[in-house]
Amino acid sequence: MFADLFAVVAPVFLLALLGYGWTRRGLPFDVPGVTALVTTVGVPALIVDVLLKAELTADALAVMAGASLAVHAAFLVIGWGIVRLMNKRVSTYLPSLVFANNGNMGLPLCLFAFGEQGLALAIAYFVVGAVLMFTVGVGLAAGEVNLRMLLRTPLLWAVAAALALMAFDIALPRWVANTVHLAGAFTIPLMLITLGVSLARLKVSSLKTSLTFSVLRLAMGFSVGWGVGLAMGLEDIALGVVVIEASLPVAVFNYLWAVRYENHPEEVAGMVLLSTTLAFFALPFMLSSVL
């Protein structure tokens, strides 16, 4: 069991550590540029490549998307109660409880834990979370929903293209498929390295509050993931993917929204950094419950 857990956690930890060490040594790394490359080219290519190769039905992907929607709805309700109970600012703290790091950490963890099928299901979960982040997440941070931002999100069009190709059983020409595969292949390593770089640049300003919300994020995620998975009758890989994706730390994007809309970014940075650090220690326990 230990060898199985180590094989899943080690690649994620080591690549994130590489990014962290790279930045701590003072070496240059263009986070905005790399993030733009990953989100506009890498992730869409990965989505098309994985969904077309995965031996999954549209129904299986739809169930996973529904599970993601249910998990995020539960996070929103529970998170709202926690924030109000603790008398904290909703625009600062609620997004961090609702939106986890389903991309940078979730996709590689599901890939290493469950293979290509797990990655395909994780993508279905991740896409729903990303759509909600660019609508509800931005709405919470800015006070308004920007649908134009959603329509400019490449991953949404990548999903539409992949589903259309699947529905009509259309195969990509070999040269196109190979190009898409190569473009998608750099995505997960770059996501993990960028995560490490981002963590190295963040600082904790309010230790007690950041630690409290970090623990709440992880505990709530694990509980809700299991609750939704069992309530929907999910089993095996599907259940494992939901539990993993729900149990992850605060997404780095929450910090970016906080900076952009001036919602106490230093406090959000503390939650991102501490929740991610705690998550690496909690991962073996969480993974052992689903493997």
mmCIF file of C-alpha atoms in Angstrom:
data_model
loop_
_atom_site.group_PDB
_atom_site.id
_atom_site.type_symbol
_atom_site.label_atom_id
_atom_site.label_comp_id
_atom_site.label_asym_id
_atom_site.label_seq_id
_atom_site.Cartn_x
_atom_site.Cartn_y
_atom_site.Cartn_z
ATOM 1 C CA MET A 1 0.000 0.000 0.000
ATOM 2 C CA PHE A 2 2.820 2.431 0.886
ATOM 3 C CA ALA A 3 4.456 1.882 -2.492
ATOM 4 C CA ASP A 4 1.157 2.603 -4.261
ATOM 5 C CA LEU A 5 0.611 5.810 -2.275
ATOM 6 C CA PHE A 6 4.190 6.956 -2.824
ATOM 7 C CA ALA A 7 3.896 6.372 -6.571
ATOM 8 C CA VAL A 8 0.886 8.715 -6.668
ATOM 9 C CA VAL A 9 2.101 11.464 -4.327
ATOM 10 C CA ALA A 10 5.822 11.606 -5.189
ATOM 11 C CA PRO A 11 5.565 12.961 -8.779
ATOM 12 C CA VAL A 12 3.138 15.694 -7.676
ATOM 13 C CA PHE A 13 5.262 16.696 -4.689
ATOM 14 C CA LEU A 14 8.606 16.576 -6.518
ATOM 15 C CA LEU A 15 7.514 18.691 -9.491
ATOM 16 C CA ALA A 16 5.911 21.261 -7.177
ATOM 17 C CA LEU A 17 9.112 21.192 -5.099
ATOM 18 C CA LEU A 18 11.116 21.792 -8.284
ATOM 19 C CA GLY A 19 9.115 24.955 -8.959
ATOM 20 C CA TYR A 20 9.451 26.060 -5.341
ATOM 21 C CA GLY A 21 13.219 25.514 -5.313
ATOM 22 C CA TRP A 22 13.607 27.200 -8.703
ATOM 23 C CA THR A 23 12.061 30.396 -7.369
ATOM 24 C CA ARG A 24 13.847 30.279 -4.009
ATOM 25 C CA ARG A 25 17.157 30.202 -5.904
ATOM 26 C CA GLY A 26 16.156 33.438 -7.622
ATOM 27 C CA LEU A 27 15.837 31.929 -11.090
ATOM 28 C CA PRO A 28 13.337 33.590 -13.464
ATOM 29 C CA PHE A 29 9.915 32.080 -14.134
ATOM 30 C CA ASP A 30 7.165 33.923 -15.992
ATOM 31 C CA VAL A 31 4.037 32.777 -14.133
ATOM 32 C CA PRO A 32 1.565 34.909 -16.168
ATOM 33 C CA GLY A 33 3.105 33.758 -19.451
ATOM 34 C CA VAL A 34 3.229 30.077 -18.509
ATOM 35 C CA THR A 35 -0.294 30.228 -17.064
ATOM 36 C CA ALA A 36 -1.588 31.780 -20.290
ATOM 37 C CA LEU A 37 0.150 29.058 -22.331
ATOM 38 C CA VAL A 38 -1.268 26.279 -20.169
ATOM 39 C CA THR A 39 -4.836 27.624 -20.041
ATOM 40 C CA THR A 40 -5.143 28.598 -23.704
ATOM 41 C CA VAL A 41 -3.193 25.763 -25.347
ATOM 42 C CA GLY A 42 -2.222 23.003 -22.932
ATOM 43 C CA VAL A 43 -5.459 22.373 -21.033
ATOM 44 C CA PRO A 44 -7.729 22.501 -24.130
ATOM 45 C CA ALA A 45 -5.394 20.089 -25.934
ATOM 46 C CA LEU A 46 -5.294 17.777 -22.907
ATOM 47 C CA ILE A 47 -9.099 17.787 -22.709
ATOM 48 C CA VAL A 48 -9.540 16.841 -26.366
ATOM 49 C CA ASP A 49 -6.757 14.241 -26.279
ATOM 50 C CA VAL A 50 -7.917 12.480 -23.102
ATOM 51 C CA LEU A 51 -11.659 12.547 -23.777
ATOM 52 C CA LEU A 52 -11.252 11.136 -27.288
ATOM 53 C CA LYS A 53 -9.008 8.316 -26.056
ATOM 54 C CA ALA A 54 -10.912 7.436 -22.882
ATOM 55 C CA GLU A 55 -13.230 4.462 -23.066
ATOM 56 C CA LEU A 56 -16.006 6.294 -21.258
ATOM 57 C CA THR A 57 -19.587 6.948 -22.250
ATOM 58 C CA ALA A 58 -21.128 10.395 -22.356
ATOM 59 C CA ASP A 59 -23.358 9.261 -19.484
ATOM 60 C CA ALA A 60 -20.335 8.513 -17.275
ATOM 61 C CA LEU A 61 -18.888 11.959 -17.970
ATOM 62 C CA ALA A 62 -22.278 13.575 -17.316
ATOM 63 C CA VAL A 63 -22.566 11.807 -13.956
ATOM 64 C CA MET A 64 -19.132 13.099 -12.964
ATOM 65 C CA ALA A 65 -20.083 16.617 -14.053
ATOM 66 C CA GLY A 66 -23.226 16.327 -11.937
ATOM 67 C CA ALA A 67 -21.173 15.185 -8.957
ATOM 68 C CA SER A 68 -18.904 18.194 -9.368
ATOM 69 C CA LEU A 69 -21.903 20.515 -9.466
ATOM 70 C CA ALA A 70 -23.340 18.898 -6.319
ATOM 71 C CA VAL A 71 -20.018 19.152 -4.467
ATOM 72 C CA HIS A 72 -19.584 22.823 -5.330
ATOM 73 C CA ALA A 73 -23.190 23.583 -4.348
ATOM 74 C CA ALA A 74 -22.575 21.947 -0.967
ATOM 75 C CA PHE A 75 -19.333 23.907 -0.567
ATOM 76 C CA LEU A 76 -21.188 27.133 -1.321
ATOM 77 C CA VAL A 77 -23.899 26.491 1.281
ATOM 78 C CA ILE A 78 -21.584 25.163 4.011
ATOM 79 C CA GLY A 79 -18.909 27.745 3.263
ATOM 80 C CA TRP A 80 -21.405 30.585 3.458
ATOM 81 C CA GLY A 81 -22.471 29.388 6.896
ATOM 82 C CA ILE A 82 -18.868 29.111 8.103
ATOM 83 C CA VAL A 83 -17.910 32.571 6.868
ATOM 84 C CA ARG A 84 -20.981 34.211 8.376
ATOM 85 C CA LEU A 85 -20.557 32.333 11.658
ATOM 86 C CA MET A 86 -16.943 33.487 11.929
ATOM 87 C CA ASN A 87 -17.929 37.029 10.933
ATOM 88 C CA LYS A 88 -15.519 37.192 8.000
ATOM 89 C CA ARG A 89 -15.765 38.981 4.665
ATOM 90 C CA VAL A 90 -17.638 36.814 2.145
ATOM 91 C CA SER A 91 -15.780 38.102 -0.931
ATOM 92 C CA THR A 92 -12.429 37.242 0.674
ATOM 93 C CA TYR A 93 -13.051 33.894 2.371
ATOM 94 C CA LEU A 94 -15.963 32.146 0.653
ATOM 95 C CA PRO A 95 -14.265 31.578 -2.744
ATOM 96 C CA SER A 96 -11.344 29.909 -0.954
ATOM 97 C CA LEU A 97 -13.696 27.436 0.722
ATOM 98 C CA VAL A 98 -15.601 26.700 -2.488
ATOM 99 C CA PHE A 99 -12.906 26.434 -5.158
ATOM 100 C CA ALA A 100 -10.138 23.869 -4.696
ATOM 101 C CA ASN A 101 -7.020 23.215 -6.751
ATOM 102 C CA ASN A 102 -8.719 20.724 -9.089
ATOM 103 C CA GLY A 103 -6.398 21.469 -12.002
ATOM 104 C CA ASN A 104 -2.805 21.784 -10.801
ATOM 105 C CA MET A 105 -3.114 19.022 -8.190
ATOM 106 C CA GLY A 106 -6.331 17.168 -8.988
ATOM 107 C CA LEU A 107 -5.586 16.128 -12.564
ATOM 108 C CA PRO A 108 -2.135 14.614 -11.897
ATOM 109 C CA LEU A 109 -3.295 12.898 -8.701
ATOM 110 C CA CYS A 110 -6.223 11.250 -10.497
ATOM 111 C CA LEU A 111 -3.962 10.288 -13.405
ATOM 112 C CA PHE A 112 -1.382 8.597 -11.181
ATOM 113 C CA ALA A 113 -4.025 7.011 -8.934
ATOM 114 C CA PHE A 114 -6.412 5.696 -11.607
ATOM 115 C CA GLY A 115 -4.737 6.035 -15.007
ATOM 116 C CA GLU A 116 -6.219 7.544 -18.161
ATOM 117 C CA GLN A 117 -9.793 6.696 -17.147
ATOM 118 C CA GLY A 118 -9.343 8.535 -13.872
ATOM 119 C CA LEU A 119 -7.872 11.519 -15.703
ATOM 120 C CA ALA A 120 -10.850 11.648 -18.085
ATOM 121 C CA LEU A 121 -13.313 11.636 -15.183
ATOM 122 C CA ALA A 122 -11.217 14.232 -13.355
ATOM 123 C CA ILE A 123 -11.364 16.469 -16.421
ATOM 124 C CA ALA A 124 -15.175 16.279 -16.386
ATOM 125 C CA TYR A 125 -15.120 17.306 -12.719
ATOM 126 C CA PHE A 126 -12.519 20.011 -13.325
ATOM 127 C CA VAL A 127 -14.347 21.629 -16.247
ATOM 128 C CA VAL A 128 -17.505 22.156 -14.176
ATOM 129 C CA GLY A 129 -15.423 23.642 -11.378
ATOM 130 C CA ALA A 130 -13.624 25.942 -13.819
ATOM 131 C CA VAL A 131 -16.903 27.182 -15.304
ATOM 132 C CA LEU A 132 -18.213 27.900 -11.808
ATOM 133 C CA MET A 133 -14.970 29.624 -10.846
ATOM 134 C CA PHE A 134 -15.161 31.973 -13.835
ATOM 135 C CA THR A 135 -18.797 32.811 -13.080
ATOM 136 C CA VAL A 136 -19.729 32.306 -9.429
ATOM 137 C CA GLY A 137 -16.135 32.736 -8.230
ATOM 138 C CA VAL A 138 -15.634 36.013 -10.050
ATOM 139 C CA GLY A 139 -19.115 37.095 -8.980
ATOM 140 C CA LEU A 140 -18.277 36.520 -5.312
ATOM 141 C CA ALA A 141 -14.968 38.373 -5.602
ATOM 142 C CA ALA A 142 -16.107 41.247 -7.815
ATOM 143 C CA GLY A 143 -19.776 41.487 -6.913
ATOM 144 C CA GLU A 144 -20.931 40.745 -10.467
ATOM 145 C CA VAL A 145 -20.930 37.827 -12.917
ATOM 146 C CA ASN A 146 -18.965 38.286 -16.155
ATOM 147 C CA LEU A 147 -20.368 35.867 -18.738
ATOM 148 C CA ARG A 148 -18.100 37.282 -21.437
ATOM 149 C CA MET A 149 -15.091 36.008 -19.497
ATOM 150 C CA LEU A 150 -16.647 32.540 -19.498
ATOM 151 C CA LEU A 151 -17.226 32.599 -23.259
ATOM 152 C CA ARG A 152 -13.570 33.510 -23.764
ATOM 153 C CA THR A 153 -12.443 30.457 -21.771
ATOM 154 C CA PRO A 154 -10.748 28.020 -24.216
ATOM 155 C CA LEU A 155 -11.401 24.905 -22.115
ATOM 156 C CA LEU A 156 -15.160 25.348 -22.583
ATOM 157 C CA TRP A 157 -14.777 25.240 -26.363
ATOM 158 C CA ALA A 158 -12.397 22.299 -26.084
ATOM 159 C CA VAL A 159 -15.045 20.319 -24.196
ATOM 160 C CA ALA A 160 -17.668 21.225 -26.799
ATOM 161 C CA ALA A 161 -15.358 20.123 -29.619
ATOM 162 C CA ALA A 162 -14.468 16.841 -27.897
ATOM 163 C CA LEU A 163 -18.105 16.000 -27.153
ATOM 164 C CA ALA A 164 -19.099 16.764 -30.754
ATOM 165 C CA LEU A 165 -16.362 14.493 -32.097
ATOM 166 C CA MET A 166 -17.428 11.757 -29.678
ATOM 167 C CA ALA A 167 -21.115 12.111 -30.543
ATOM 168 C CA PHE A 168 -20.529 11.775 -34.276
ATOM 169 C CA ASP A 169 -17.725 9.214 -33.878
ATOM 170 C CA ILE A 170 -15.276 11.375 -35.810
ATOM 171 C CA ALA A 171 -11.584 10.528 -35.580
ATOM 172 C CA LEU A 172 -8.992 13.264 -35.872
ATOM 173 C CA PRO A 173 -6.422 12.930 -38.665
ATOM 174 C CA ARG A 174 -3.305 11.291 -37.304
ATOM 175 C CA TRP A 175 -1.152 14.406 -37.623
ATOM 176 C CA VAL A 176 -3.758 16.469 -35.773
ATOM 177 C CA ALA A 177 -4.140 13.841 -33.042
ATOM 178 C CA ASN A 178 -0.357 13.660 -32.563
ATOM 179 C CA THR A 179 -0.089 17.448 -32.381
ATOM 180 C CA VAL A 180 -2.918 17.660 -29.846
ATOM 181 C CA HIS A 181 -1.294 14.906 -27.779
ATOM 182 C CA LEU A 182 2.062 16.719 -27.694
ATOM 183 C CA ALA A 183 0.418 20.024 -26.789
ATOM 184 C CA GLY A 184 -1.488 18.361 -23.966
ATOM 185 C CA ALA A 185 1.532 16.440 -22.689
ATOM 186 C CA PHE A 186 3.321 19.497 -21.300
ATOM 187 C CA THR A 187 0.264 20.649 -19.349
ATOM 188 C CA ILE A 188 0.461 18.628 -16.124
ATOM 189 C CA PRO A 189 4.225 19.079 -15.532
ATOM 190 C CA LEU A 190 3.962 22.829 -16.127
ATOM 191 C CA MET A 191 0.907 23.090 -13.864
ATOM 192 C CA LEU A 192 2.774 21.445 -10.997
ATOM 193 C CA ILE A 193 5.955 23.474 -11.470
ATOM 194 C CA THR A 194 3.898 26.678 -11.660
ATOM 195 C CA LEU A 195 2.126 25.672 -8.453
ATOM 196 C CA GLY A 196 5.487 25.387 -6.698
ATOM 197 C CA VAL A 197 6.646 28.739 -8.076
ATOM 198 C CA SER A 198 3.421 30.411 -6.925
ATOM 199 C CA LEU A 199 3.709 28.927 -3.429
ATOM 200 C CA ALA A 200 7.282 30.209 -3.121
ATOM 201 C CA ARG A 201 6.075 33.758 -3.778
ATOM 202 C CA LEU A 202 3.216 33.723 -1.255
ATOM 203 C CA LYS A 203 3.418 34.730 2.398
ATOM 204 C CA VAL A 204 1.222 34.081 5.433
ATOM 205 C CA SER A 205 -0.043 37.291 7.049
ATOM 206 C CA SER A 206 -2.603 35.998 9.567
ATOM 207 C CA LEU A 207 -1.454 32.575 10.771
ATOM 208 C CA LYS A 208 -4.386 31.689 13.046
ATOM 209 C CA THR A 209 -7.134 32.637 10.571
ATOM 210 C CA SER A 210 -5.333 31.128 7.573
ATOM 211 C CA LEU A 211 -4.682 27.883 9.447
ATOM 212 C CA THR A 212 -8.296 27.653 10.636
ATOM 213 C CA PHE A 213 -9.744 28.114 7.156
ATOM 214 C CA SER A 214 -7.150 25.770 5.639
ATOM 215 C CA VAL A 215 -8.148 22.962 8.004
ATOM 216 C CA LEU A 216 -11.842 23.680 7.366
ATOM 217 C CA ARG A 217 -11.290 23.562 3.588
ATOM 218 C CA LEU A 218 -9.623 20.157 3.700
ATOM 219 C CA ALA A 219 -11.988 18.621 6.267
ATOM 220 C CA MET A 220 -15.089 19.940 4.513
ATOM 221 C CA GLY A 221 -13.807 18.752 1.148
ATOM 222 C CA PHE A 222 -13.122 15.209 2.321
ATOM 223 C CA SER A 223 -16.502 14.937 4.074
ATOM 224 C CA VAL A 224 -18.529 16.428 1.222
ATOM 225 C CA GLY A 225 -16.663 14.359 -1.374
ATOM 226 C CA TRP A 226 -17.539 11.124 0.394
ATOM 227 C CA GLY A 227 -21.085 12.293 1.124
ATOM 228 C CA VAL A 228 -21.893 13.255 -2.459
ATOM 229 C CA GLY A 229 -20.164 10.185 -3.876
ATOM 230 C CA LEU A 230 -22.097 7.771 -1.686
ATOM 231 C CA ALA A 231 -25.387 9.659 -2.132
ATOM 232 C CA MET A 232 -25.021 9.380 -5.920
ATOM 233 C CA GLY A 233 -24.121 5.704 -5.711
ATOM 234 C CA LEU A 234 -20.663 6.183 -7.218
ATOM 235 C CA GLU A 235 -18.188 3.329 -6.997
ATOM 236 C CA ASP A 236 -14.550 2.487 -7.654
ATOM 237 C CA ILE A 237 -12.746 5.030 -9.855
ATOM 238 C CA ALA A 238 -15.638 7.501 -10.058
ATOM 239 C CA LEU A 239 -15.955 7.636 -6.265
ATOM 240 C CA GLY A 240 -12.201 7.974 -5.858
ATOM 241 C CA VAL A 241 -12.015 10.867 -8.319
ATOM 242 C CA VAL A 242 -14.788 12.790 -6.545
ATOM 243 C CA VAL A 243 -13.169 12.292 -3.125
ATOM 244 C CA ILE A 244 -9.726 13.340 -4.377
ATOM 245 C CA GLU A 245 -10.968 16.391 -6.276
ATOM 246 C CA ALA A 246 -13.178 17.555 -3.400
ATOM 247 C CA SER A 247 -10.422 17.160 -0.793
ATOM 248 C CA LEU A 248 -7.825 19.419 -2.388
ATOM 249 C CA PRO A 249 -6.448 22.718 -1.025
ATOM 250 C CA VAL A 250 -7.425 26.283 -1.918
ATOM 251 C CA ALA A 251 -6.988 27.094 -5.620
ATOM 252 C CA VAL A 252 -4.280 29.610 -6.554
ATOM 253 C CA PHE A 253 -6.836 31.392 -8.754
ATOM 254 C CA ASN A 254 -8.572 32.583 -5.571
ATOM 255 C CA TYR A 255 -5.457 34.615 -4.792
ATOM 256 C CA LEU A 256 -5.440 36.102 -8.299
ATOM 257 C CA TRP A 257 -9.079 37.183 -7.947
ATOM 258 C CA ALA A 258 -8.318 38.673 -4.519
ATOM 259 C CA VAL A 259 -5.451 40.708 -5.975
ATOM 260 C CA ARG A 260 -7.505 41.877 -8.930
ATOM 261 C CA TYR A 261 -10.529 42.938 -6.871
ATOM 262 C CA GLU A 262 -8.583 44.072 -3.763
ATOM 263 C CA ASN A 263 -10.142 41.541 -1.390
ATOM 264 C CA HIS A 264 -7.327 41.258 1.167
ATOM 265 C CA PRO A 265 -5.030 39.153 -1.062
ATOM 266 C CA GLU A 266 -2.489 38.674 1.741
ATOM 267 C CA GLU A 267 -5.080 36.693 3.731
ATOM 268 C CA VAL A 268 -6.021 34.553 0.731
ATOM 269 C CA ALA A 269 -2.318 33.929 0.052
ATOM 270 C CA GLY A 270 -1.989 32.508 3.557
ATOM 271 C CA MET A 271 -4.880 30.103 2.955
ATOM 272 C CA VAL A 272 -3.430 28.930 -0.365
ATOM 273 C CA LEU A 273 0.020 28.332 1.119
ATOM 274 C CA LEU A 274 -1.056 26.650 4.364
ATOM 275 C CA SER A 275 -3.836 24.520 2.867
ATOM 276 C CA THR A 276 -1.453 23.227 0.183
ATOM 277 C CA THR A 277 1.219 22.434 2.768
ATOM 278 C CA LEU A 278 -1.305 20.608 4.952
ATOM 279 C CA ALA A 279 -2.693 18.783 1.918
ATOM 280 C CA PHE A 280 0.653 17.165 1.158
ATOM 281 C CA PHE A 281 0.651 15.686 4.676
ATOM 282 C CA ALA A 282 -3.019 14.649 4.401
ATOM 283 C CA LEU A 283 -2.728 13.109 0.931
ATOM 284 C CA PRO A 284 -1.573 9.637 2.069
ATOM 285 C CA PHE A 285 -4.553 9.321 4.424
ATOM 286 C CA MET A 286 -6.995 10.637 1.831
ATOM 287 C CA LEU A 287 -5.645 8.429 -0.942
ATOM 288 C CA SER A 288 -5.597 5.327 1.263
ATOM 289 C CA SER A 289 -9.360 5.718 1.704
ATOM 290 C CA VAL A 290 -10.020 5.413 -2.038
ATOM 291 C CA LEU A 291 -7.247 3.174 -3.398
#
